[in-house]
């Protein structure tokens, strides 16, 4: 493995390519997909009822992050996303998800 191979691999992590890949995967449709939302709710509820509170908190954090990214991509990326509120969704939703994740994983599980 030489330096050119490493640089070529790191090109996949450029912001424009990551955003393009997320749009190609139709991530913005997840916030309106009832199967996705219901599936995450069932998995979280099952984990919580089984007593796996740390696992339920972790899954809630991941699901919340995916939902926030989905909502932000639905508003658009770039300047049009900022004008339509996508920036506030990612900042506010991210803060709520991080708070919920910390609360469920560290505070509530004790």
mmCIF file of the C-alpha atoms, coordinates in Angstrom:
data_MODEL
# 
_entry.id   MODEL 
# 
loop_
_atom_site.group_PDB 
_atom_site.id 
_atom_site.type_symbol 
_atom_site.label_atom_id 
_atom_site.label_alt_id 
_atom_site.label_comp_id 
_atom_site.label_asym_id 
_atom_site.label_entity_id 
_atom_site.label_seq_id 
_atom_site.pdbx_PDB_ins_code 
_atom_site.Cartn_x 
_atom_site.Cartn_y 
_atom_site.Cartn_z 
_atom_site.occupancy 
_atom_site.B_iso_or_equiv 
_atom_site.pdbx_formal_charge 
_atom_site.auth_seq_id 
_atom_site.auth_comp_id 
_atom_site.auth_asym_id 
_atom_site.auth_atom_id 
_atom_site.pdbx_PDB_model_num 
ATOM 1   C CA . UNK A 1 1   ? 0.000   0.000  0.000  1.00 0.00 ? 1   UNK A CA 1 
ATOM 2   C CA . UNK A 1 2   ? 1.604   3.242  -1.122 1.00 0.00 ? 2   UNK A CA 1 
ATOM 3   C CA . UNK A 1 3   ? 0.754   6.906  -0.557 1.00 0.00 ? 3   UNK A CA 1 
ATOM 4   C CA . UNK A 1 4   ? -1.228  7.244  -3.806 1.00 0.00 ? 4   UNK A CA 1 
ATOM 5   C CA . UNK A 1 5   ? -3.514  4.383  -2.811 1.00 0.00 ? 5   UNK A CA 1 
ATOM 6   C CA . UNK A 1 6   ? -4.132  5.983  0.587  1.00 0.00 ? 6   UNK A CA 1 
ATOM 7   C CA . UNK A 1 7   ? -4.883  9.362  -1.011 1.00 0.00 ? 7   UNK A CA 1 
ATOM 8   C CA . UNK A 1 8   ? -7.262  7.729  -3.490 1.00 0.00 ? 8   UNK A CA 1 
ATOM 9   C CA . UNK A 1 9   ? -9.064  5.956  -0.622 1.00 0.00 ? 9   UNK A CA 1 
ATOM 10  C CA . UNK A 1 10  ? -9.366  9.185  1.368  1.00 0.00 ? 10  UNK A CA 1 
ATOM 11  C CA . UNK A 1 11  ? -11.041 10.875 -1.617 1.00 0.00 ? 11  UNK A CA 1 
ATOM 12  C CA . UNK A 1 12  ? -14.199 8.920  -0.723 1.00 0.00 ? 12  UNK A CA 1 
ATOM 13  C CA . UNK A 1 13  ? -14.486 10.927 2.512  1.00 0.00 ? 13  UNK A CA 1 
ATOM 14  C CA . UNK A 1 14  ? -14.698 14.344 0.855  1.00 0.00 ? 14  UNK A CA 1 
ATOM 15  C CA . UNK A 1 15  ? -17.880 16.137 1.891  1.00 0.00 ? 15  UNK A CA 1 
ATOM 16  C CA . UNK A 1 16  ? -19.265 16.450 -1.636 1.00 0.00 ? 16  UNK A CA 1 
ATOM 17  C CA . UNK A 1 17  ? -18.803 12.739 -2.301 1.00 0.00 ? 17  UNK A CA 1 
ATOM 18  C CA . UNK A 1 18  ? -20.323 11.733 1.041  1.00 0.00 ? 18  UNK A CA 1 
ATOM 19  C CA . UNK A 1 19  ? -23.368 13.942 0.410  1.00 0.00 ? 19  UNK A CA 1 
ATOM 20  C CA . UNK A 1 20  ? -23.721 12.555 -3.115 1.00 0.00 ? 20  UNK A CA 1 
ATOM 21  C CA . UNK A 1 21  ? -23.603 8.992  -1.775 1.00 0.00 ? 21  UNK A CA 1 
ATOM 22  C CA . UNK A 1 22  ? -26.262 9.786  0.838  1.00 0.00 ? 22  UNK A CA 1 
ATOM 23  C CA . UNK A 1 23  ? -28.487 11.262 -1.871 1.00 0.00 ? 23  UNK A CA 1 
ATOM 24  C CA . UNK A 1 24  ? -27.902 8.212  -4.077 1.00 0.00 ? 24  UNK A CA 1 
ATOM 25  C CA . UNK A 1 25  ? -29.049 5.981  -1.194 1.00 0.00 ? 25  UNK A CA 1 
ATOM 26  C CA . UNK A 1 26  ? -32.259 8.082  -0.853 1.00 0.00 ? 26  UNK A CA 1 
ATOM 27  C CA . UNK A 1 27  ? -31.589 8.786  2.811  1.00 0.00 ? 27  UNK A CA 1 
ATOM 28  C CA . UNK A 1 28  ? -33.986 11.735 2.640  1.00 0.00 ? 28  UNK A CA 1 
ATOM 29  C CA . UNK A 1 29  ? -36.902 9.292  2.179  1.00 0.00 ? 29  UNK A CA 1 
ATOM 30  C CA . UNK A 1 30  ? -36.310 7.565  5.523  1.00 0.00 ? 30  UNK A CA 1 
ATOM 31  C CA . UNK A 1 31  ? -38.063 10.274 7.553  1.00 0.00 ? 31  UNK A CA 1 
ATOM 32  C CA . UNK A 1 32  ? -41.346 9.477  5.772  1.00 0.00 ? 32  UNK A CA 1 
ATOM 33  C CA . UNK A 1 33  ? -40.948 5.699  5.504  1.00 0.00 ? 33  UNK A CA 1 
ATOM 34  C CA . UNK A 1 34  ? -43.303 4.095  8.049  1.00 0.00 ? 34  UNK A CA 1 
ATOM 35  C CA . UNK A 1 35  ? -41.475 0.746  7.902  1.00 0.00 ? 35  UNK A CA 1 
ATOM 36  C CA . UNK A 1 36  ? -38.186 2.367  8.889  1.00 0.00 ? 36  UNK A CA 1 
ATOM 37  C CA . UNK A 1 37  ? -39.723 4.425  11.694 1.00 0.00 ? 37  UNK A CA 1 
ATOM 38  C CA . UNK A 1 38  ? -41.829 1.534  12.991 1.00 0.00 ? 38  UNK A CA 1 
ATOM 39  C CA . UNK A 1 39  ? -38.914 -0.888 12.790 1.00 0.00 ? 39  UNK A CA 1 
ATOM 40  C CA . UNK A 1 40  ? -36.675 1.352  14.852 1.00 0.00 ? 40  UNK A CA 1 
ATOM 41  C CA . UNK A 1 41  ? -39.465 1.921  17.387 1.00 0.00 ? 41  UNK A CA 1 
ATOM 42  C CA . UNK A 1 42  ? -40.058 -1.835 17.746 1.00 0.00 ? 42  UNK A CA 1 
ATOM 43  C CA . UNK A 1 43  ? -36.334 -2.571 18.142 1.00 0.00 ? 43  UNK A CA 1 
ATOM 44  C CA . UNK A 1 44  ? -35.929 0.168  20.766 1.00 0.00 ? 44  UNK A CA 1 
ATOM 45  C CA . UNK A 1 45  ? -39.038 -0.955 22.654 1.00 0.00 ? 45  UNK A CA 1 
ATOM 46  C CA . UNK A 1 46  ? -37.943 -4.595 22.573 1.00 0.00 ? 46  UNK A CA 1 
ATOM 47  C CA . UNK A 1 47  ? -34.466 -3.741 23.862 1.00 0.00 ? 47  UNK A CA 1 
ATOM 48  C CA . UNK A 1 48  ? -35.888 -1.522 26.600 1.00 0.00 ? 48  UNK A CA 1 
ATOM 49  C CA . UNK A 1 49  ? -38.414 -4.146 27.746 1.00 0.00 ? 49  UNK A CA 1 
ATOM 50  C CA . UNK A 1 50  ? -35.712 -6.836 27.814 1.00 0.00 ? 50  UNK A CA 1 
ATOM 51  C CA . UNK A 1 51  ? -33.762 -4.682 30.236 1.00 0.00 ? 51  UNK A CA 1 
ATOM 52  C CA . UNK A 1 52  ? -31.062 -3.745 27.765 1.00 0.00 ? 52  UNK A CA 1 
ATOM 53  C CA . UNK A 1 53  ? -31.280 -0.045 28.537 1.00 0.00 ? 53  UNK A CA 1 
ATOM 54  C CA . UNK A 1 54  ? -27.794 0.755  27.282 1.00 0.00 ? 54  UNK A CA 1 
ATOM 55  C CA . UNK A 1 55  ? -28.540 -1.003 23.994 1.00 0.00 ? 55  UNK A CA 1 
ATOM 56  C CA . UNK A 1 56  ? -31.870 0.817  23.693 1.00 0.00 ? 56  UNK A CA 1 
ATOM 57  C CA . UNK A 1 57  ? -30.077 4.124  24.292 1.00 0.00 ? 57  UNK A CA 1 
ATOM 58  C CA . UNK A 1 58  ? -27.446 3.311  21.695 1.00 0.00 ? 58  UNK A CA 1 
ATOM 59  C CA . UNK A 1 59  ? -30.045 2.319  19.089 1.00 0.00 ? 59  UNK A CA 1 
ATOM 60  C CA . UNK A 1 60  ? -32.061 5.465  19.897 1.00 0.00 ? 60  UNK A CA 1 
ATOM 61  C CA . UNK A 1 61  ? -28.966 7.562  19.291 1.00 0.00 ? 61  UNK A CA 1 
ATOM 62  C CA . UNK A 1 62  ? -28.221 5.935  15.958 1.00 0.00 ? 62  UNK A CA 1 
ATOM 63  C CA . UNK A 1 63  ? -31.857 6.096  14.851 1.00 0.00 ? 63  UNK A CA 1 
ATOM 64  C CA . UNK A 1 64  ? -32.146 9.729  15.896 1.00 0.00 ? 64  UNK A CA 1 
ATOM 65  C CA . UNK A 1 65  ? -28.988 10.620 14.015 1.00 0.00 ? 65  UNK A CA 1 
ATOM 66  C CA . UNK A 1 66  ? -30.247 8.892  10.862 1.00 0.00 ? 66  UNK A CA 1 
ATOM 67  C CA . UNK A 1 67  ? -33.589 10.676 11.216 1.00 0.00 ? 67  UNK A CA 1 
ATOM 68  C CA . UNK A 1 68  ? -31.931 14.085 11.639 1.00 0.00 ? 68  UNK A CA 1 
ATOM 69  C CA . UNK A 1 69  ? -29.686 13.521 8.612  1.00 0.00 ? 69  UNK A CA 1 
ATOM 70  C CA . UNK A 1 70  ? -32.705 12.318 6.641  1.00 0.00 ? 70  UNK A CA 1 
ATOM 71  C CA . UNK A 1 71  ? -34.723 15.412 7.508  1.00 0.00 ? 71  UNK A CA 1 
ATOM 72  C CA . UNK A 1 72  ? -31.797 17.720 6.729  1.00 0.00 ? 72  UNK A CA 1 
ATOM 73  C CA . UNK A 1 73  ? -31.169 16.072 3.357  1.00 0.00 ? 73  UNK A CA 1 
ATOM 74  C CA . UNK A 1 74  ? -34.867 16.342 2.579  1.00 0.00 ? 74  UNK A CA 1 
ATOM 75  C CA . UNK A 1 75  ? -34.571 20.116 2.950  1.00 0.00 ? 75  UNK A CA 1 
ATOM 76  C CA . UNK A 1 76  ? -31.575 20.206 0.647  1.00 0.00 ? 76  UNK A CA 1 
ATOM 77  C CA . UNK A 1 77  ? -27.860 20.579 1.021  1.00 0.00 ? 77  UNK A CA 1 
ATOM 78  C CA . UNK A 1 78  ? -25.698 23.585 0.438  1.00 0.00 ? 78  UNK A CA 1 
ATOM 79  C CA . UNK A 1 79  ? -27.046 27.118 0.336  1.00 0.00 ? 79  UNK A CA 1 
ATOM 80  C CA . UNK A 1 80  ? -30.620 26.040 -0.442 1.00 0.00 ? 80  UNK A CA 1 
ATOM 81  C CA . UNK A 1 81  ? -30.583 23.807 2.653  1.00 0.00 ? 81  UNK A CA 1 
ATOM 82  C CA . UNK A 1 82  ? -29.533 26.708 4.849  1.00 0.00 ? 82  UNK A CA 1 
ATOM 83  C CA . UNK A 1 83  ? -32.263 28.937 3.443  1.00 0.00 ? 83  UNK A CA 1 
ATOM 84  C CA . UNK A 1 84  ? -34.983 26.309 3.950  1.00 0.00 ? 84  UNK A CA 1 
ATOM 85  C CA . UNK A 1 85  ? -34.014 25.432 7.526  1.00 0.00 ? 85  UNK A CA 1 
ATOM 86  C CA . UNK A 1 86  ? -31.819 22.381 6.980  1.00 0.00 ? 86  UNK A CA 1 
ATOM 87  C CA . UNK A 1 87  ? -29.064 23.888 9.088  1.00 0.00 ? 87  UNK A CA 1 
ATOM 88  C CA . UNK A 1 88  ? -31.394 24.395 12.062 1.00 0.00 ? 88  UNK A CA 1 
ATOM 89  C CA . UNK A 1 89  ? -32.641 20.831 11.743 1.00 0.00 ? 89  UNK A CA 1 
ATOM 90  C CA . UNK A 1 90  ? -29.144 19.383 11.805 1.00 0.00 ? 90  UNK A CA 1 
ATOM 91  C CA . UNK A 1 91  ? -27.992 21.600 14.701 1.00 0.00 ? 91  UNK A CA 1 
ATOM 92  C CA . UNK A 1 92  ? -31.147 21.423 16.833 1.00 0.00 ? 92  UNK A CA 1 
ATOM 93  C CA . UNK A 1 93  ? -31.918 17.814 16.046 1.00 0.00 ? 93  UNK A CA 1 
ATOM 94  C CA . UNK A 1 94  ? -28.310 16.832 16.614 1.00 0.00 ? 94  UNK A CA 1 
ATOM 95  C CA . UNK A 1 95  ? -28.338 18.501 20.024 1.00 0.00 ? 95  UNK A CA 1 
ATOM 96  C CA . UNK A 1 96  ? -31.548 16.689 20.992 1.00 0.00 ? 96  UNK A CA 1 
ATOM 97  C CA . UNK A 1 97  ? -30.191 13.349 19.779 1.00 0.00 ? 97  UNK A CA 1 
ATOM 98  C CA . UNK A 1 98  ? -26.914 13.790 21.655 1.00 0.00 ? 98  UNK A CA 1 
ATOM 99  C CA . UNK A 1 99  ? -28.778 14.772 24.846 1.00 0.00 ? 99  UNK A CA 1 
ATOM 100 C CA . UNK A 1 100 ? -31.130 11.781 24.513 1.00 0.00 ? 100 UNK A CA 1 
ATOM 101 C CA . UNK A 1 101 ? -28.213 9.461  23.791 1.00 0.00 ? 101 UNK A CA 1 
ATOM 102 C CA . UNK A 1 102 ? -26.247 10.654 26.839 1.00 0.00 ? 102 UNK A CA 1 
ATOM 103 C CA . UNK A 1 103 ? -29.330 10.537 29.062 1.00 0.00 ? 103 UNK A CA 1 
ATOM 104 C CA . UNK A 1 104 ? -30.395 7.023  28.053 1.00 0.00 ? 104 UNK A CA 1 
ATOM 105 C CA . UNK A 1 105 ? -26.927 5.548  27.904 1.00 0.00 ? 105 UNK A CA 1 
ATOM 106 C CA . UNK A 1 106 ? -25.275 7.026  30.979 1.00 0.00 ? 106 UNK A CA 1 
ATOM 107 C CA . UNK A 1 107 ? -27.834 8.584  33.312 1.00 0.00 ? 107 UNK A CA 1 
ATOM 108 C CA . UNK A 1 108 ? -30.935 6.410  32.949 1.00 0.00 ? 108 UNK A CA 1 
ATOM 109 C CA . UNK A 1 109 ? -29.049 3.096  32.814 1.00 0.00 ? 109 UNK A CA 1 
ATOM 110 C CA . UNK A 1 110 ? -27.733 3.420  36.388 1.00 0.00 ? 110 UNK A CA 1 
# 
